[in-house]
C-alpha positions as a printed NumPy array, in Angstrom:
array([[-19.144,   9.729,  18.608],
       [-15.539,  10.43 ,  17.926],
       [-14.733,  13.145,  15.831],
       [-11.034,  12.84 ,  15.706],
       [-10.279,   8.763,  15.106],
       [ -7.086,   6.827,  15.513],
       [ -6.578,   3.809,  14.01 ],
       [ -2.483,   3.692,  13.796],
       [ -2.848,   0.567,  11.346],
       [ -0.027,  -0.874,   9.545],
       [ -1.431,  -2.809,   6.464],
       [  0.907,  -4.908,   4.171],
       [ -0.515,  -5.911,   0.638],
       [  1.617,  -7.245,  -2.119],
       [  1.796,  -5.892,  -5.738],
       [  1.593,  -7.493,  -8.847],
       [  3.366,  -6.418, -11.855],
       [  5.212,  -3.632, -10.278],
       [  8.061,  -2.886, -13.018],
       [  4.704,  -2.459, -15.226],
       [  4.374,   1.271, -16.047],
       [  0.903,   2.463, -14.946],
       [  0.643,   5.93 , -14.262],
       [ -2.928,   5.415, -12.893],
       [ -1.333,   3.137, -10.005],
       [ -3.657,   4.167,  -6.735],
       [ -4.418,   2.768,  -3.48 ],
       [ -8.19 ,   3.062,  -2.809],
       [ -8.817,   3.28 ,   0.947],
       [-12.59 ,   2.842,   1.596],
       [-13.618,   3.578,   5.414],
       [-16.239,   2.484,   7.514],
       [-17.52 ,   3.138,  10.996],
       [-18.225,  -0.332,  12.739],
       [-21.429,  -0.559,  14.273],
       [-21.953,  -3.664,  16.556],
       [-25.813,  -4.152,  16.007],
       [-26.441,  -2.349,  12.789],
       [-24.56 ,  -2.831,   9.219],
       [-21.164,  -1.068,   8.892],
       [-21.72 ,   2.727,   7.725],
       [-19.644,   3.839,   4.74 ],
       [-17.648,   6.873,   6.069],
       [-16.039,   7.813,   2.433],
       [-12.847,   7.136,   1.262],
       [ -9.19 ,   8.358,   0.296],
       [ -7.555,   7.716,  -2.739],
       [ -3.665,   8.145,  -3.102],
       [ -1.78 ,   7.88 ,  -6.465],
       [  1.424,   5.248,  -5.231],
       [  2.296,   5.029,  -9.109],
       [  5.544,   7.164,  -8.248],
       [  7.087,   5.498,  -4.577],
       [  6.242,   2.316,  -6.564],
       [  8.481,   3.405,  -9.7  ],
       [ 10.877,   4.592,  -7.442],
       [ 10.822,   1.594,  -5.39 ],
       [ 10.859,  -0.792,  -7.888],
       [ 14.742,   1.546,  -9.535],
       [ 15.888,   1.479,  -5.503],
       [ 14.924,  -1.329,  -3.583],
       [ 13.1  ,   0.426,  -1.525],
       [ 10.838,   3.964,  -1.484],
       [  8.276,   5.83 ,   1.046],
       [  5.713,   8.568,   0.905],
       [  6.071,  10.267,   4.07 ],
       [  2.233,  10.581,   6.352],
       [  0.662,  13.386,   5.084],
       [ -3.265,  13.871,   4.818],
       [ -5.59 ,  13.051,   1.863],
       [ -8.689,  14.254,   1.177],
       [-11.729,  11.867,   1.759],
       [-15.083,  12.142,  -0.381],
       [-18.357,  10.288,  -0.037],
       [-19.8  ,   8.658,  -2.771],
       [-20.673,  11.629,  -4.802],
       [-17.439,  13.118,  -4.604],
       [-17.817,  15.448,  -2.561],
       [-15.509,  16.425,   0.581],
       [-15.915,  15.116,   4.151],
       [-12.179,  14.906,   6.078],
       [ -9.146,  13.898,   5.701],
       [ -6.853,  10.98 ,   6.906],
       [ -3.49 ,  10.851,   7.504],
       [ -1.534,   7.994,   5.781],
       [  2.423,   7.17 ,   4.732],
       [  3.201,   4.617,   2.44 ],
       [  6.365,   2.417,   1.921],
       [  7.259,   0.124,  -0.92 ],
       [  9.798,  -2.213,  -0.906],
       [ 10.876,  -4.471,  -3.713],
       [ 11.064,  -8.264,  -2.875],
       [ 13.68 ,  -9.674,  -4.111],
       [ 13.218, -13.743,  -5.762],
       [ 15.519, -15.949,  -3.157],
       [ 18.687, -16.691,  -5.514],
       [ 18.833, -20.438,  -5.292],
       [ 22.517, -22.073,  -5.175],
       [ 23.602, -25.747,  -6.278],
       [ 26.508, -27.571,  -5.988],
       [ 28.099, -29.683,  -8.602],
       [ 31.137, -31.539,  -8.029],
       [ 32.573, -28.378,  -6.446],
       [ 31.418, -26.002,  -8.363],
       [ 28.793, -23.563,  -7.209],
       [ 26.046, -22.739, -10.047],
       [ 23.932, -19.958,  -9.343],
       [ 20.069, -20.396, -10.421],
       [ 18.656, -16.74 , -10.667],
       [ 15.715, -14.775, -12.089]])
């Protein structure tokens, strides 16, 4: 059994509405210890408050929470590790779509 994991994971996910001001804004990170014959085991999980990179991301272009560790709880709440985890948000930009007309260049923008 391995008391020390390393996943090095990079997950992308895409958020909606992210002008929107939510201060309660969290990634939920739920993990699990595979088991090959047996059900997955629920390990606990992490949660970590992205309301802020994602306002500041949103104002830049671009933000990041440096890895640092978070706290992980079981079900009840109560304490049982931490993980390690950065996060970067970067704001997609809508493709700015160009015509021509006779010439002329007309931009079509959101």
């Amino acid at each position: 059994q391995r008391t020390n994991p390393s996943w090095n994971e990079t997950f992308k996910f895409q958020v909606q509405n992210a002008g929107a001001a939510d201060h309660h804004q969290k990634l939920v990170l739920r993990i699990m210890d595979k088991d090959i014959f047996n059900a997955d085991d629920f390990v606990g999980k992490a949660t970590i408050n992205v309301a802020d990179v994602i306002s500041l991301g949103v104002e830049k272009g671009n933000s990041e929470l440096h890895p640092c560790k978070y706290s992980v709880v079981l079900a009840d709440m109560t304490y049982c590790g931490e993980i390690r985890v950065g996060v970067k948000f970067t704001l997609k930009m809508e493709e700015e779509i160009v015509e021509e007309f006779g010439g002329w260049k007309h931009n079509i923008g959101h």
